[in-house]
Short mmCIF file of C-alpha atoms and ligand atoms in Angstrom, two decimals:
data_model
loop_
_atom_site.label_atom_id
_atom_site.label_comp_id
_atom_site.label_asym_id
_atom_site.label_seq_id
_atom_site.Cartn_x
_atom_site.Cartn_y
_atom_site.Cartn_z
CA MET A 293 8.44 26.52 -1.00
CA SER A 294 11.81 27.38 0.34
CA GLN A 295 14.89 26.13 -1.60
CA SER A 296 16.86 24.64 1.22
CA TRP A 297 15.67 21.39 2.60
CA SER A 298 16.53 19.43 5.78
CA PRO A 299 14.88 16.50 7.39
CA THR A 300 13.23 18.91 9.69
CA SER A 301 12.44 21.88 7.32
CA TRP A 302 8.80 20.68 7.22
CA LYS A 303 8.47 22.19 10.77
CA SER A 304 8.01 25.62 9.26
CA PHE A 305 5.00 24.47 7.29
CA PRO A 306 1.45 23.67 8.44
CA ALA A 307 1.27 19.99 9.30
CA ALA A 308 -2.08 18.45 9.02
CA GLN A 309 -3.32 15.30 10.99
CA GLN A 310 -0.62 15.40 13.65
CA PRO A 311 -1.36 14.23 17.15
CA THR A 312 -0.99 16.55 20.17
CA TYR A 313 1.17 14.98 22.87
CA PRO A 314 0.47 16.16 26.44
CA ASP A 315 4.08 15.55 27.41
CA PRO A 316 6.38 16.97 24.70
CA GLU A 317 9.61 16.05 26.60
CA ALA A 318 8.59 12.38 26.62
CA LEU A 319 8.00 12.62 22.85
CA ALA A 320 11.42 14.16 22.27
CA HIS A 321 13.10 11.43 24.39
CA VAL A 322 11.40 8.71 22.35
CA LEU A 323 12.20 10.24 19.03
CA LYS A 324 15.84 10.48 20.00
CA GLN A 325 15.87 6.78 20.75
CA ILE A 326 14.29 5.80 17.43
CA HIS A 327 16.75 8.06 15.63
CA LEU A 328 19.66 5.99 17.07
CA MET A 329 18.15 2.64 16.23
CA PRO A 330 19.01 0.72 13.05
CA PRO A 331 17.08 1.57 9.93
CA LEU A 332 14.30 -0.87 8.88
CA VAL A 333 15.34 -0.99 5.16
CA THR A 334 18.38 -0.06 3.28
CA SER A 335 19.08 2.61 0.68
CA TRP A 336 20.09 -0.11 -1.82
CA GLU A 337 16.70 -1.85 -1.45
CA VAL A 338 14.98 1.53 -1.82
CA ASP A 339 16.97 2.22 -5.05
CA HIS A 340 16.14 -1.21 -6.35
CA LEU A 341 12.41 -0.33 -6.00
CA HIS A 342 13.03 3.05 -7.57
CA GLN A 343 14.37 1.24 -10.64
CA GLY A 344 11.49 -1.08 -10.66
CA ILE A 345 8.95 1.72 -10.71
CA ALA A 346 10.94 3.31 -13.60
CA ASP A 347 10.52 -0.11 -15.39
CA ALA A 348 6.80 0.05 -14.64
CA GLN A 349 6.59 3.48 -16.19
CA ARG A 350 7.99 1.96 -19.40
CA GLY A 351 5.51 -0.77 -19.28
CA GLU A 352 7.98 -3.48 -18.38
CA ALA A 353 6.66 -4.12 -14.87
CA TRP A 354 3.39 -3.71 -12.94
CA ILE A 355 2.82 -2.76 -9.22
CA LEU A 356 0.63 -4.68 -6.87
CA GLN A 357 0.28 -2.73 -3.66
CA GLY A 358 -1.95 -4.07 -0.92
CA GLY A 359 -2.70 -4.67 2.77
CA ASP A 360 -4.72 -3.55 5.65
CA CYS A 361 -6.18 -0.12 5.95
CA ALA A 362 -4.40 -0.02 9.29
CA GLU A 363 -2.15 -2.59 10.73
CA THR A 364 -2.70 -3.14 14.46
CA PHE A 365 -0.27 -4.15 17.15
CA ASP A 366 -2.16 -7.15 18.20
CA GLN A 367 -2.41 -8.49 14.60
CA CYS A 368 1.43 -8.62 14.45
CA GLN A 369 1.15 -12.38 14.57
CA THR A 370 2.37 -15.26 12.42
CA GLU A 371 -0.87 -16.15 10.61
CA PRO A 372 -2.22 -12.64 9.53
CA ILE A 373 1.25 -11.73 8.25
CA ALA A 374 1.81 -15.03 6.41
CA SER A 375 -1.66 -15.02 5.06
CA LYS A 376 -1.30 -11.56 3.65
CA LEU A 377 2.00 -12.44 1.98
CA LYS A 378 0.45 -15.71 0.62
CA LEU A 379 -2.45 -13.76 -0.88
CA LEU A 380 -0.19 -11.14 -2.42
CA LEU A 381 1.96 -13.96 -3.95
CA GLN A 382 -1.02 -15.74 -5.31
CA MET A 383 -2.50 -12.50 -6.72
CA SER A 384 0.88 -11.67 -8.46
CA LEU A 385 0.93 -15.12 -10.00
CA ALA A 386 -2.47 -14.49 -11.42
CA ILE A 387 -1.47 -11.16 -12.71
CA VAL A 388 1.82 -12.33 -14.21
CA PHE A 389 -0.10 -14.83 -16.22
CA GLY A 390 -2.15 -12.30 -18.03
CA SER A 391 0.33 -9.45 -18.25
CA ARG A 392 3.66 -11.34 -18.92
CA LYS A 393 5.24 -8.47 -16.94
CA ARG A 394 7.36 -8.50 -13.87
CA ILE A 395 5.21 -7.78 -10.87
CA LEU A 396 6.51 -5.53 -8.00
CA ARG A 397 4.93 -6.63 -4.81
CA VAL A 398 4.47 -3.78 -2.28
CA GLY A 399 2.79 -4.52 1.05
CA ARG A 400 0.84 -1.83 3.02
CA MET A 401 2.84 -3.55 5.78
CA ALA A 402 5.54 -3.09 8.50
CA GLY A 403 4.55 0.43 9.43
CA GLN A 404 1.05 1.18 8.28
CA TYR A 405 0.07 2.20 11.89
CA ALA A 406 -0.87 5.92 11.64
CA LYS A 407 -4.26 7.05 10.23
CA PRO A 408 -5.68 10.39 8.97
CA ARG A 409 -9.15 11.01 10.45
CA SER A 410 -12.07 13.31 9.27
CA SER A 411 -12.39 14.67 12.80
CA ASP A 412 -9.94 15.40 15.70
CA THR A 413 -12.56 14.17 18.22
CA GLU A 414 -15.21 11.56 18.63
CA THR A 415 -18.39 11.85 20.57
CA GLN A 416 -20.21 8.85 22.18
CA ASN A 417 -23.29 9.24 24.51
CA GLY A 418 -22.42 12.87 25.10
CA VAL A 419 -18.69 12.23 25.80
CA THR A 420 -16.05 13.75 23.54
CA LEU A 421 -12.55 12.37 23.37
CA PRO A 422 -9.67 12.62 20.92
CA CYS A 423 -10.22 10.42 17.81
CA TYR A 424 -8.26 7.27 17.35
CA ARG A 425 -5.27 7.95 15.03
CA GLY A 426 -3.87 4.49 14.72
CA ASP A 427 -1.95 2.17 17.04
CA LEU A 428 1.29 4.33 16.52
CA VAL A 429 -0.50 7.19 18.35
CA ASN A 430 -3.19 5.96 20.72
CA GLN A 431 -5.68 3.11 21.40
CA PHE A 432 -8.99 2.41 19.83
CA GLU A 433 -10.80 1.79 23.14
CA PHE A 434 -13.06 4.76 24.00
CA THR A 435 -11.58 5.94 27.29
CA PRO A 436 -9.58 9.14 28.09
CA GLU A 437 -6.46 7.06 28.97
CA ALA A 438 -6.49 4.94 25.74
CA ARG A 439 -7.14 8.03 23.53
CA ARG A 440 -4.32 10.09 24.94
CA ALA A 441 -1.45 10.28 22.49
CA ASN A 442 1.40 8.15 24.03
CA PRO A 443 4.90 8.57 22.65
CA GLU A 444 5.87 4.96 23.88
CA LEU A 445 3.63 3.62 21.14
CA LEU A 446 6.10 5.02 18.49
CA LEU A 447 8.70 2.61 19.95
CA ARG A 448 6.18 -0.25 19.84
CA GLY A 449 5.35 0.65 16.23
CA TYR A 450 9.01 0.70 15.27
CA GLU A 451 9.63 -2.65 16.93
CA ARG A 452 6.50 -4.32 15.37
CA SER A 453 7.51 -3.05 11.98
CA ALA A 454 10.95 -4.60 12.46
CA LEU A 455 9.29 -7.94 13.55
CA THR A 456 7.04 -7.93 10.54
CA LEU A 457 9.74 -7.06 8.14
CA ASN A 458 12.06 -9.69 9.54
CA PHE A 459 9.46 -12.38 9.01
CA VAL A 460 8.45 -11.17 5.47
CA ARG A 461 12.01 -10.86 4.36
CA ALA A 462 12.89 -14.36 5.60
CA LEU A 463 9.77 -15.88 3.83
CA SER A 464 10.59 -14.00 0.57
CA GLU A 465 14.12 -15.08 0.39
CA GLY A 466 13.92 -18.75 1.37
CA GLY A 467 12.00 -21.84 0.24
CA PHE A 468 8.58 -20.42 1.07
CA ALA A 469 8.50 -18.13 -1.91
CA ASP A 470 9.89 -20.74 -4.33
CA LEU A 471 7.69 -20.79 -7.39
CA HIS A 472 8.33 -24.48 -7.80
CA TYR A 473 6.19 -24.97 -4.70
CA PRO A 474 3.30 -22.52 -4.89
CA GLU A 475 1.27 -24.94 -2.59
CA ASN A 476 3.16 -23.29 0.22
CA TRP A 477 0.94 -20.26 -0.38
CA ASN A 478 -2.39 -22.04 0.11
CA LEU A 479 -4.45 -20.47 2.86
CA LEU A 480 -5.59 -22.88 5.63
CA PHE A 481 -9.34 -22.07 5.34
CA VAL A 482 -9.65 -22.25 1.65
CA ASP A 483 -11.91 -25.17 0.81
CA GLU A 484 -10.17 -27.31 -1.87
CA ALA A 485 -13.46 -28.54 -3.47
CA LYS A 486 -15.53 -25.35 -3.63
CA GLY A 487 -15.44 -21.89 -5.10
CA ASP A 488 -14.94 -20.74 -8.64
CA VAL A 489 -11.98 -18.53 -7.86
CA ALA A 490 -10.14 -21.10 -5.91
CA ARG A 491 -10.69 -23.48 -8.80
CA ARG A 492 -9.29 -21.03 -11.30
CA TYR A 493 -6.30 -20.46 -9.18
CA ARG A 494 -5.57 -24.24 -8.80
CA GLU A 495 -5.73 -24.60 -12.62
CA LEU A 496 -3.32 -21.70 -12.99
CA VAL A 497 -0.87 -23.33 -10.53
CA LYS A 498 -1.02 -26.61 -12.46
CA SER A 499 -0.31 -24.95 -15.83
CA LEU A 500 2.45 -22.99 -14.20
CA GLY A 501 4.00 -26.08 -12.82
CA ASP A 502 3.87 -27.73 -16.23
CA ALA A 503 5.52 -24.63 -17.77
CA ILE A 504 8.36 -24.58 -15.28
CA ARG A 505 9.06 -28.32 -15.62
CA PHE A 506 9.03 -27.90 -19.39
CA VAL A 507 11.58 -25.01 -19.33
CA GLU A 508 13.83 -26.79 -16.78
CA THR A 509 13.86 -29.96 -18.74
CA ILE A 510 15.10 -28.10 -21.77
CA LEU A 511 17.60 -26.08 -19.83
CA ARG A 512 18.58 -29.19 -17.87
CA GLU A 513 18.93 -27.06 -14.73
CA SER A 514 16.70 -25.44 -12.09
CA THR A 515 16.03 -21.73 -12.66
CA SER A 516 17.38 -19.96 -9.49
CA GLU A 517 15.46 -16.71 -10.17
CA LEU A 518 12.23 -18.64 -9.38
CA LYS A 519 13.39 -19.48 -5.89
CA ARG A 520 12.95 -16.03 -4.22
CA VAL A 521 10.77 -12.99 -4.72
CA ASP A 522 11.29 -9.22 -4.16
CA PHE A 523 8.91 -7.84 -1.63
CA PHE A 524 8.76 -4.18 -0.67
CA THR A 525 7.04 -2.25 2.14
CA SER A 526 5.07 0.93 2.08
CA HIS A 527 2.90 3.00 4.44
CA GLU A 528 1.33 6.47 4.57
CA ALA A 529 4.09 8.61 6.02
CA LEU A 530 1.70 10.62 8.15
CA HIS A 531 3.34 11.12 11.47
CA LEU A 532 6.15 13.44 10.51
CA ASP A 533 8.20 13.29 13.68
CA TYR A 534 8.28 9.62 13.47
CA GLU A 535 9.19 9.66 9.82
CA THR A 536 11.96 12.20 10.50
CA ALA A 537 13.38 9.96 13.18
CA LEU A 538 13.81 7.24 10.57
CA THR A 539 15.27 9.58 7.95
CA ARG A 540 18.92 8.97 7.65
CA LYS A 541 21.82 10.40 5.61
CA SER A 542 22.99 7.89 3.04
CA VAL A 543 26.35 6.24 3.73
CA ARG A 544 27.09 6.82 0.15
CA GLY A 545 26.83 10.50 0.58
CA ILE A 546 23.88 10.86 -1.86
CA GLY A 547 21.39 12.57 0.38
CA TYR A 548 18.69 11.52 2.79
CA TYR A 549 16.46 8.48 2.68
CA ASN A 550 13.41 7.51 4.70
CA LEU A 551 14.65 4.16 5.89
CA GLY A 552 11.52 3.24 7.69
CA THR A 553 9.94 1.92 4.49
CA HIS A 554 10.73 1.46 0.78
CA LEU A 555 7.75 3.51 -0.61
CA PRO A 556 6.25 6.21 1.65
CA TRP A 557 3.07 7.81 0.42
CA ILE A 558 1.17 11.00 1.07
CA GLY A 559 -2.61 10.60 1.71
CA GLU A 560 -5.48 12.50 0.26
CA ARG A 561 -5.90 14.57 3.36
CA THR A 562 -2.38 15.76 3.59
CA ARG A 563 -1.33 16.47 0.11
CA SER A 564 -1.69 20.32 0.34
CA LEU A 565 1.00 21.88 -1.99
CA THR A 566 1.99 24.27 0.79
CA GLY A 567 1.82 21.79 3.63
CA ALA A 568 4.47 20.08 5.71
CA HIS A 569 4.18 16.63 4.15
CA ILE A 570 4.95 17.83 0.69
CA GLU A 571 7.96 19.76 2.08
CA TYR A 572 9.22 16.58 3.90
CA PHE A 573 8.73 14.41 0.86
CA ARG A 574 10.46 16.67 -1.62
CA GLY A 575 13.82 16.11 0.09
CA ILE A 576 13.96 12.30 0.61
CA ARG A 577 15.53 10.07 -2.05
CA ASN A 578 12.85 7.28 -1.90
CA PRO A 579 10.49 6.76 -4.68
CA VAL A 580 7.35 8.46 -3.36
CA ALA A 581 3.58 8.16 -3.97
CA VAL A 582 0.72 10.61 -3.59
CA LYS A 583 -2.97 9.77 -3.39
CA ILE A 584 -5.09 11.86 -5.78
CA GLY A 585 -8.80 12.45 -5.25
CA PRO A 586 -11.51 13.77 -7.53
CA THR A 587 -11.46 17.30 -6.07
CA MET A 588 -7.92 17.97 -7.26
CA GLN A 589 -7.48 20.31 -10.23
CA ALA A 590 -5.34 19.11 -13.14
CA GLU A 591 -2.95 22.08 -12.76
CA GLU A 592 -2.57 21.31 -9.13
CA VAL A 593 -1.42 17.69 -10.07
CA VAL A 594 1.09 19.04 -12.49
CA GLU A 595 2.44 21.52 -9.81
CA LEU A 596 2.68 18.56 -7.35
CA THR A 597 4.90 16.79 -9.81
CA ARG A 598 7.13 19.75 -10.24
CA ILE A 599 7.61 20.15 -6.55
CA LEU A 600 8.22 16.39 -5.84
CA ASN A 601 10.10 15.56 -8.99
CA PRO A 602 11.62 18.73 -10.38
CA ASN A 603 14.12 16.87 -12.57
CA ASN A 604 11.48 14.44 -13.94
CA ILE A 605 13.55 11.42 -12.75
CA PRO A 606 11.99 8.14 -13.88
CA GLY A 607 10.73 6.02 -11.00
CA ARG A 608 10.70 8.81 -8.48
CA LEU A 609 6.87 9.53 -8.52
CA THR A 610 3.82 7.47 -8.42
CA LEU A 611 0.29 9.07 -8.54
CA ILE A 612 -2.42 6.85 -6.97
CA HIS A 613 -5.83 7.93 -8.13
CA ARG A 614 -8.71 7.11 -5.88
CA MET A 615 -11.69 8.78 -7.59
CA GLY A 616 -14.69 6.56 -6.93
CA ARG A 617 -16.68 4.66 -9.49
CA GLY A 618 -19.03 7.48 -9.93
CA ARG A 619 -16.46 10.22 -10.37
CA VAL A 620 -13.50 8.60 -12.24
CA GLU A 621 -14.77 9.25 -15.74
CA ALA A 622 -15.32 12.96 -15.02
CA ALA A 623 -12.10 13.59 -13.03
CA LEU A 624 -9.27 11.48 -14.41
CA PRO A 625 -8.92 12.31 -18.10
CA ALA A 626 -8.12 15.99 -17.59
CA MET A 627 -5.38 15.04 -15.10
CA ILE A 628 -3.79 12.44 -17.36
CA GLU A 629 -3.91 14.98 -20.24
CA ALA A 630 -2.27 17.74 -18.26
CA ILE A 631 0.51 15.44 -17.15
CA GLN A 632 1.09 14.44 -20.77
CA ARG A 633 0.98 17.98 -22.05
CA GLU A 634 3.61 19.01 -19.53
CA ASN A 635 5.71 15.94 -20.17
CA ARG A 636 5.78 14.96 -16.56
CA THR A 637 7.04 11.41 -15.83
CA VAL A 638 4.81 9.51 -13.33
CA LEU A 639 3.58 6.03 -12.77
CA TRP A 640 -0.25 5.91 -12.57
CA VAL A 641 -1.71 3.50 -10.02
CA CYS A 642 -5.42 2.96 -9.33
CA ASP A 643 -6.78 2.68 -5.76
CA PRO A 644 -10.37 1.60 -6.45
CA MET A 645 -11.15 1.36 -2.72
CA HIS A 646 -11.11 4.82 -1.13
CA GLY A 647 -13.59 6.62 -3.36
CA ASN A 648 -16.14 3.81 -3.00
CA THR A 649 -16.75 3.62 0.78
CA VAL A 650 -20.40 3.65 1.75
CA SER A 651 -22.44 2.94 4.96
CA THR A 652 -24.96 0.06 5.19
CA THR A 653 -28.36 0.54 6.89
CA HIS A 654 -26.76 -0.95 10.03
CA GLY A 655 -24.18 1.84 10.03
CA ARG A 656 -21.19 -0.42 8.91
CA LYS A 657 -18.68 0.99 6.51
CA THR A 658 -18.46 -1.19 3.40
CA ARG A 659 -17.54 -1.15 -0.27
CA ARG A 660 -19.34 -2.85 -3.10
CA PHE A 661 -17.20 -5.25 -4.89
CA ASP A 662 -18.86 -4.25 -8.27
CA ASP A 663 -17.94 -0.57 -7.71
CA ILE A 664 -14.33 -1.65 -7.02
CA VAL A 665 -14.11 -3.70 -10.19
CA ASP A 666 -15.85 -0.98 -12.25
CA GLU A 667 -13.47 1.68 -11.11
CA LEU A 668 -10.55 -0.50 -12.07
CA ARG A 669 -11.99 -1.29 -15.44
CA LEU A 670 -12.92 2.36 -16.23
CA SER A 671 -9.32 3.36 -15.11
CA PHE A 672 -7.79 0.83 -17.56
CA ALA A 673 -10.07 2.08 -20.27
CA ILE A 674 -9.56 5.86 -19.60
CA HIS A 675 -5.73 5.40 -19.61
CA ARG A 676 -5.92 3.50 -22.81
CA ALA A 677 -8.17 6.17 -24.45
CA CYS A 678 -5.75 8.92 -23.36
CA GLY A 679 -2.78 7.03 -24.78
CA SER A 680 -1.53 6.52 -21.15
CA MET A 681 -1.02 3.37 -19.17
CA LEU A 682 -2.21 2.09 -15.81
CA GLY A 683 0.84 0.72 -14.04
CA GLY A 684 -0.52 -0.68 -10.88
CA ALA A 685 -3.30 -1.30 -8.36
CA HIS A 686 -3.39 -0.20 -4.70
CA LEU A 687 -5.83 -2.42 -2.65
CA GLU A 688 -7.06 -2.85 0.92
CA LEU A 689 -7.09 -6.57 1.48
CA THR A 690 -6.44 -9.36 4.00
CA GLY A 691 -5.73 -13.04 3.71
CA GLU A 692 -8.21 -13.70 6.51
CA ASN A 693 -11.70 -14.87 5.79
CA VAL A 694 -13.50 -11.66 6.70
CA THR A 695 -16.81 -10.21 5.45
CA GLU A 696 -16.30 -6.49 5.12
CA CYS A 697 -16.95 -5.68 1.42
CA VAL A 698 -20.28 -6.76 -0.17
CA GLY A 699 -20.50 -8.76 -3.41
CA GLY A 700 -17.93 -10.98 -5.05
CA SER A 701 -18.32 -14.54 -6.40
CA ARG A 702 -19.90 -15.64 -3.08
CA GLY A 703 -22.47 -12.72 -3.26
CA LEU A 704 -21.89 -11.39 0.29
CA THR A 705 -24.90 -9.29 1.35
CA GLU A 706 -25.16 -6.49 3.92
CA SER A 707 -26.50 -8.95 6.40
CA ASP A 708 -23.58 -11.32 5.83
CA LEU A 709 -21.20 -8.53 7.00
CA GLU A 710 -21.94 -9.15 10.63
CA SER A 711 -20.45 -12.69 10.57
CA ALA A 712 -16.74 -11.69 10.29
CA TYR A 713 -16.48 -7.94 10.22
CA GLN A 714 -13.07 -7.26 11.94
CA THR A 715 -11.67 -3.95 10.63
CA GLN A 716 -11.59 -0.99 12.95
CA LEU A 717 -11.29 1.35 9.89
CA ASP A 718 -11.88 0.71 6.24
CA PRO A 719 -13.39 -2.44 4.85
CA ARG A 720 -10.96 -4.81 3.08
CA LEU A 721 -11.29 -7.30 0.39
CA ASN A 722 -11.21 -10.92 1.68
CA TYR A 723 -9.18 -13.73 0.13
CA GLU A 724 -11.64 -14.65 -2.59
CA GLN A 725 -12.54 -11.14 -3.44
CA ALA A 726 -8.88 -10.11 -3.75
CA LEU A 727 -8.01 -13.07 -6.03
CA GLU A 728 -11.05 -12.34 -8.18
CA ILE A 729 -9.78 -8.71 -8.53
CA ALA A 730 -6.35 -10.16 -9.48
CA PHE A 731 -7.95 -12.25 -12.13
CA GLU A 732 -9.69 -9.15 -13.50
CA ILE A 733 -6.42 -7.25 -13.62
CA SER A 734 -4.89 -10.21 -15.36
CA SER A 735 -7.45 -10.28 -18.09
CA GLN A 736 -7.26 -6.47 -18.58
CA LEU A 737 -3.51 -6.65 -18.92
CA SER A 738 -3.78 -9.71 -21.25
CA ALA A 739 -6.28 -7.73 -23.49
CA GLN A 740 -3.72 -4.93 -23.64
CA ARG A 741 -1.11 -7.20 -25.09
CA SER A 742 -3.32 -8.37 -27.96
C1 PEP B 223 -5.77 4.86 3.08
O1 PEP B 223 -4.99 4.58 2.15
O2 PEP B 223 -6.09 4.16 4.01
C2 PEP B 223 -6.29 6.31 3.04
C3 PEP B 223 -6.68 6.99 4.08
O3 PEP B 223 -6.42 6.71 1.75
P1 PEP B 223 -6.71 8.25 1.18
O4 PEP B 223 -5.62 9.11 1.65
O5 PEP B 223 -6.60 8.00 -0.35
O6 PEP B 223 -8.09 8.58 1.65
CO1 CO B 224 -8.01 2.99 4.15
#
């Protein structure tokens, strides 16, 4: 790793998972335009999250990070965005009840448009084309034109990120997020009468309402902190040219920030210690996260923390482990112990989704709800046994009524998946499954208190 860093120093390192553009001049032209456009977030907001993650490391806050595997341009619509926000607000309410900790809500939203793929190409009926790399790069449709990497899509992605963020910000600041009126967060399709999870949630809202009224009666005033929420954005910062165009020098003269999102992360496929992504990430001031899979060696995890956080600054680094239900017990303890032995400061977050992807007999990608819950429970237990602490969860979910993961309180089976399988990439938890996970987290954190 060379010592001097600049927003483009990553260019002298091997960059995995980058698209090849047939017209490099058109790409350069677009990147220049994006570089001149306003940032999507501010460095003050980014610092605020940095502080929040430091609080979570001390056990005073908990991170709930969630959203689609990949956002798509045509889902940049009122309902899908509002539903996701409603679901994350409902989940954080369930978690705060058990944990009594501040919840940091971080969406996989407003920029989660670029995807790593296991192969550069895809073959269908003897025809081979470039793989789909997310709406930021090309289109899903299987034609040569759609699969060509098109730099104009970077502009469309920037714009849709801005539209999404504008809506989410307005909802978080105003009356919508007011805890006095959690009925604003009800999802349209949720049947009032049925479903154990929905019933538990309604009971929780009622007791919360009682608690708020009780406190406000005593204080004789309305508590203004309850009228808005913090909401942060995150995405996998995969497309390094795009991320560089959104990397800006701080007006406060304190270095460079990625102002395309609050919390960029490095994925499992691009976390090579000698690769371009690590080089880019080591120089930005944002809090950063890295996905950690079961094949990583404990020493490599420690080395990663030395490169990305040499001064061991609280809040700077989050490690998101995604081991899989079958491998978490064998792989995670050694990593936690190595980090403790070397006194490295990190926040541990569990992604119980990405190590648990399986194929159905019909060839659909799915995840078993029980595997997801088990990996979460095991992660809580492993951290506790090691004298460490799980500080958050990273989930793929949607507020829509989809059938992509099997199991959950409604007992979705493989044959049910056909009825509303919408994802083009990884299977997401639907509303009920996600809320059920939130109640599980809530009871784990509640048990930790006692
Ligand atoms: C993802 O978060 O969608 C993803 C690709 O995860 P991972 O890098 O952990 O495989
Ligand atoms: Co995914």
